[in-house]
Amino acid sequence: MYVVLLGAPGAGKGTQASTLSREMNLPHVASGDLFREALRSRTELGLLAKSYVEEGELVPDEITINMILERTALPDCASGCLFDGFPRTMDQAEALDKRLAEAGRSIDLAVYIDVPEDELVKRLSGRWICKNCQAPYHMLTSPPRAPGKCDRCGGELYQRPDDQEETVRERLKVFLSQTVPILDYYRKQHKLVEMDGCKGIQELAGEMISLLKKREE
Ligand code: AP5
């Protein structure tokens, strides 16, 4: 099963993807995590992506599409995966469909996590992430058991530089202008399911797991 998770910055894509990936045994392919890893390792990809990620702009399609198609060509994605943060433009959505069609596959479901803008800003300003496994926490709504330490792997938690309010506002603008149009793309294919992202993390995860399990039957 190939599933796309769509939503504005801070909607909860990464949070839900880490649960869904475990529960549904699907690899989690997160474009933002791949870029951040490339930045940390100072690879050529990291150098190319750096200024875009830091300013909250989209990395150019050609670079992003190549990175994701390379990742999905690995054997663990041969029968499915969970896309988080990709596609984000029409060109990316079409490139993904084309590549899957070449392998006789297609996207099964696109899940849009809908959250109002004020709530998104609150979520991102309180977010902390594990340096090691990327698990997200929130200082008020989902704090780690021990301050500064990941519950799952004990890794150190940090705040993303692009979670500063000015960059968050830019990321939201980019989402509205470049990513919202792809909701219609999946709606027209009868693949879009919209979910209320204001529900609690566990409740939403439960609903998503039931949705994916039904689709799997
Ligand atoms: P990326 O890393 O993909 O960031 P994003 O889409 O902006 O999404 P976030 O990771 O900020 O949010 P999320 O929806 O995963 O929320 P989370 O679960 O963490 O991209 C970063 C950058 O990389 C981009 O700006 C761009 O430069 C580049 N890039 C990436 N993909 C690209 C692409 N395809 N094309 C071009 N460029 C690309 O949750 C947020 C917080 O809320 C957490 O603290 C969490 O604990 C809390 N929370 C989650 N759910 C709930 C809930 N239900 N109730 C209360 N709190 C909640």
Coordinates of C-alpha atoms and ligand atoms in Angstrom, one line a residue:
M1 CA 0.0 0.0 0.0
Y2 CA 1.3 3.5 -0.9
V3 CA -0.1 6.3 1.3
V4 CA 0.5 10.0 1.1
L5 CA 0.2 12.1 4.2
L6 CA -0.7 15.7 3.4
G7 CA -1.0 18.7 5.7
A8 CA 0.5 22.1 6.5
P9 CA 3.7 22.4 8.5
G10 CA 2.9 21.3 12.0
A11 CA -0.3 19.4 11.1
G12 CA 1.0 16.2 12.6
K13 CA 2.3 14.3 9.6
G14 CA 5.5 13.1 11.2
T15 CA 3.7 12.3 14.5
Q16 CA 1.1 10.1 12.8
A17 CA 3.6 8.7 10.3
S18 CA 5.8 7.3 13.0
T19 CA 2.8 5.4 14.6
L20 CA 1.3 4.3 11.3
S21 CA 4.7 3.1 10.1
R22 CA 5.0 0.8 13.1
E23 CA 1.4 -0.4 13.2
M24 CA 1.1 -1.0 9.5
N25 CA 4.7 -2.1 8.9
L26 CA 5.2 0.5 6.2
P27 CA 8.5 2.3 5.6
H28 CA 8.3 6.0 6.5
V29 CA 9.6 8.2 3.7
A30 CA 9.9 11.8 4.9
S31 CA 11.4 14.3 2.5
G32 CA 12.1 16.8 5.4
D33 CA 14.0 14.1 7.4
L34 CA 16.0 13.2 4.3
F35 CA 17.0 16.8 3.7
R36 CA 17.9 17.4 7.4
E37 CA 20.0 14.2 7.4
A38 CA 21.8 15.4 4.2
L39 CA 22.4 18.8 5.9
R40 CA 23.9 17.1 9.0
S41 CA 26.1 14.9 6.9
R42 CA 27.1 17.9 4.7
T43 CA 26.5 15.9 1.5
E44 CA 26.1 17.5 -1.9
L45 CA 22.3 17.2 -1.5
G46 CA 22.6 18.9 1.9
L47 CA 24.5 21.8 0.4
L48 CA 22.0 22.2 -2.4
A49 CA 19.0 22.1 -0.1
K50 CA 20.5 24.2 2.8
S51 CA 19.3 27.7 1.9
Y52 CA 15.8 26.6 0.9
V53 CA 15.2 24.6 4.1
E54 CA 16.6 27.4 6.3
E55 CA 14.3 30.0 4.7
G56 CA 11.2 27.8 4.7
E57 CA 11.1 27.7 0.9
L58 CA 10.6 24.5 -1.2
V59 CA 13.7 22.8 -2.5
P60 CA 13.5 22.8 -6.3
D61 CA 11.4 20.0 -7.8
E62 CA 14.2 18.3 -9.7
I63 CA 16.4 17.8 -6.6
T64 CA 13.5 16.7 -4.4
I65 CA 12.0 14.3 -7.0
N66 CA 15.3 12.6 -7.6
M67 CA 15.9 12.2 -3.9
I68 CA 12.5 10.6 -3.3
L69 CA 12.6 8.4 -6.4
E70 CA 16.1 7.1 -5.3
R71 CA 14.7 6.4 -1.8
T72 CA 11.6 4.6 -3.1
A73 CA 13.7 2.4 -5.4
L74 CA 15.2 0.7 -2.4
P75 CA 13.8 -2.8 -1.8
D76 CA 11.9 -1.9 1.4
C77 CA 9.5 0.3 -0.6
A78 CA 8.8 -2.4 -3.3
S79 CA 5.3 -3.1 -2.0
G80 CA 4.5 0.1 -0.2
C81 CA 5.4 3.0 1.9
L82 CA 4.1 6.1 3.7
F83 CA 5.1 9.4 2.2
D84 CA 5.4 12.3 4.6
G85 CA 6.0 15.8 3.2
F86 CA 6.1 14.6 -0.4
P87 CA 4.5 15.4 -2.9
R88 CA 4.2 19.1 -2.2
T89 CA 3.8 20.4 -5.8
M90 CA 1.8 19.3 -8.8
D91 CA 5.1 18.3 -10.6
Q92 CA 6.1 16.1 -7.6
A93 CA 2.7 14.4 -7.5
E94 CA 2.8 13.7 -11.2
A95 CA 6.4 12.4 -11.1
L96 CA 5.4 10.1 -8.2
D97 CA 2.4 8.7 -10.1
K98 CA 4.5 8.2 -13.2
R99 CA 7.2 6.2 -11.4
L100 CA 4.6 4.1 -9.5
A101 CA 2.7 3.4 -12.8
E102 CA 6.0 2.2 -14.4
A103 CA 6.1 -0.5 -11.7
G104 CA 2.4 -1.3 -12.1
R105 CA 1.6 0.5 -8.8
S106 CA -0.3 3.6 -7.7
I107 CA -1.1 5.7 -4.7
D108 CA -3.9 4.0 -2.7
L109 CA -4.8 6.8 -0.4
A110 CA -4.0 10.5 0.3
V111 CA -4.8 11.5 3.8
Y112 CA -5.1 15.3 4.5
I113 CA -4.6 16.3 8.1
D114 CA -6.5 19.6 8.5
V115 CA -5.5 22.0 11.2
P116 CA -6.2 25.8 11.5
E117 CA -3.3 28.2 11.2
D118 CA -3.2 29.5 14.8
E119 CA -3.0 26.0 16.1
L120 CA -0.1 25.2 13.7
V121 CA 2.0 28.1 14.9
K122 CA 1.4 27.0 18.6
R123 CA 2.4 23.4 17.7
L124 CA 5.6 24.4 15.9
S125 CA 6.8 26.8 18.5
G126 CA 6.5 24.1 21.2
R127 CA 8.0 21.3 19.2
W128 CA 11.1 19.4 20.1
I129 CA 12.5 16.5 18.0
C130 CA 14.8 13.6 18.7
K131 CA 18.2 14.1 17.0
N132 CA 18.5 10.3 16.7
C133 CA 15.1 8.9 15.6
Q134 CA 13.3 12.1 14.7
A135 CA 10.3 11.4 17.0
P136 CA 8.5 14.7 17.6
Y137 CA 7.4 16.0 21.1
H138 CA 5.5 19.1 22.3
M139 CA 6.5 20.8 25.5
L140 CA 2.8 21.2 26.5
T141 CA 0.7 18.5 24.7
S142 CA 3.1 15.6 24.4
P143 CA 6.2 16.2 26.6
P144 CA 8.9 13.5 26.9
R145 CA 9.0 11.5 30.2
A146 CA 12.5 12.8 31.0
P147 CA 13.3 16.5 30.0
G148 CA 15.4 16.7 26.9
K149 CA 15.5 12.9 26.2
C150 CA 13.6 10.8 23.7
D151 CA 11.2 8.3 25.3
R152 CA 11.8 5.8 22.5
C153 CA 15.6 5.8 22.1
G154 CA 17.0 8.1 24.7
G155 CA 18.3 10.5 22.0
E156 CA 18.8 14.2 22.7
L157 CA 15.9 16.5 21.8
Y158 CA 16.4 19.8 19.8
Q159 CA 14.3 22.6 18.2
R160 CA 14.4 22.9 14.5
P161 CA 15.8 26.3 13.3
D162 CA 13.0 26.6 10.7
D163 CA 10.4 26.5 13.6
Q164 CA 11.0 30.2 14.4
E165 CA 7.8 32.2 13.9
E166 CA 8.9 34.2 10.9
T167 CA 10.0 31.1 9.0
V168 CA 6.9 29.2 10.1
R169 CA 4.7 32.0 8.5
E170 CA 6.7 31.6 5.3
R171 CA 6.3 27.8 5.3
L172 CA 2.6 28.3 5.7
K173 CA 2.4 30.7 2.8
V174 CA 4.3 28.2 0.6
F175 CA 1.9 25.4 1.7
L176 CA -1.2 27.5 0.7
S177 CA 0.2 28.5 -2.7
Q178 CA 2.0 25.3 -3.8
T179 CA 0.7 22.3 -1.9
V180 CA -3.0 23.0 -1.4
P181 CA -3.7 22.6 -5.2
I182 CA -2.6 19.0 -5.0
L183 CA -5.5 18.2 -2.7
D184 CA -7.8 18.6 -5.7
Y185 CA -5.5 16.4 -7.7
Y186 CA -6.1 13.5 -5.3
R187 CA -9.7 14.4 -4.8
K188 CA -10.4 14.1 -8.5
Q189 CA -8.8 10.6 -8.4
H190 CA -11.2 9.7 -5.4
K191 CA -8.2 9.1 -3.2
L192 CA -8.4 12.0 -0.8
V193 CA -9.6 11.5 2.8
E194 CA -9.8 14.6 5.0
M195 CA -9.2 14.2 8.7
D196 CA -9.7 16.6 11.6
G197 CA -6.2 17.2 12.8
C198 CA -7.4 19.0 16.0
K199 CA -8.3 15.7 17.5
G200 CA -5.9 14.2 20.1
I201 CA -2.8 12.4 18.8
Q202 CA -4.0 8.9 19.9
E203 CA -7.6 9.4 18.7
L204 CA -6.4 10.5 15.3
A205 CA -3.9 7.6 15.1
G206 CA -6.7 5.2 15.9
E207 CA -8.9 6.6 13.1
M208 CA -6.0 6.5 10.6
I209 CA -5.1 2.9 11.5
S210 CA -8.7 1.8 11.0
L211 CA -8.8 3.6 7.6
L212 CA -5.6 2.0 6.4
K213 CA -6.6 -1.4 7.6
K214 CA -10.0 -1.2 5.8
R215 CA -8.2 -0.1 2.6
E216 CA -5.8 -3.1 3.0
E217 CA -8.7 -5.7 3.1
Ligands
AP5_1 P1 9.3 19.0 6.6 O1 10.2 18.5 7.5 O2 8.5 18.1 5.7 O3 8.3 20.0 7.4 P2 6.8 20.4 7.3 O4 6.0 19.8 6.2 O5 6.8 21.9 7.4 O6 6.2 19.6 8.4 P3 6.6 19.5 9.9 O7 7.7 18.5 10.1 O8 7.0 20.9 10.4 O9 5.2 19.2 10.6 P4 4.5 17.8 10.8 O10 3.2 17.9 10.0 O11 5.3 16.6 10.5 O12 4.1 18.0 12.3 P5 4.6 17.1 13.6 O13 4.1 15.7 13.5 O14 6.1 17.3 13.7 O15 10.0 20.1 5.6 C1 11.0 21.0 6.0 C2 11.6 21.7 4.8 O16 12.2 20.7 3.9 C3 10.6 22.4 4.0 O17 10.3 23.7 4.5 C4 11.3 22.5 2.6 O18 12.4 23.4 2.6 C5 12.0 21.1 2.6 N1 11.1 20.1 1.9 C6 10.6 19.0 2.6 N2 9.8 18.3 1.7 C7 9.9 18.9 0.5 C8 9.3 18.7 -0.8 N3 8.4 17.7 -1.0 N4 9.5 19.6 -1.8 C9 10.4 20.7 -1.6 N5 10.9 20.9 -0.4 C10 10.7 20.1 0.7 O19 3.8 17.9 14.7 C11 4.1 19.2 15.1 C12 4.0 19.4 16.6 O20 2.6 19.3 16.9 C13 4.8 18.4 17.4 O21 5.3 19.0 18.6 C14 3.7 17.4 17.8 O22 4.0 16.8 19.1 C15 2.4 18.2 17.9 N6 1.2 17.5 17.5 C16 1.1 16.7 16.4 N7 -0.2 16.2 16.3 C17 -0.9 16.8 17.3 C18 -2.3 16.8 17.8 N8 -3.2 16.0 17.1 N9 -2.6 17.5 18.8 C19 -1.7 18.3 19.5 N10 -0.4 18.4 19.1 C20 0.0 17.7 18.1

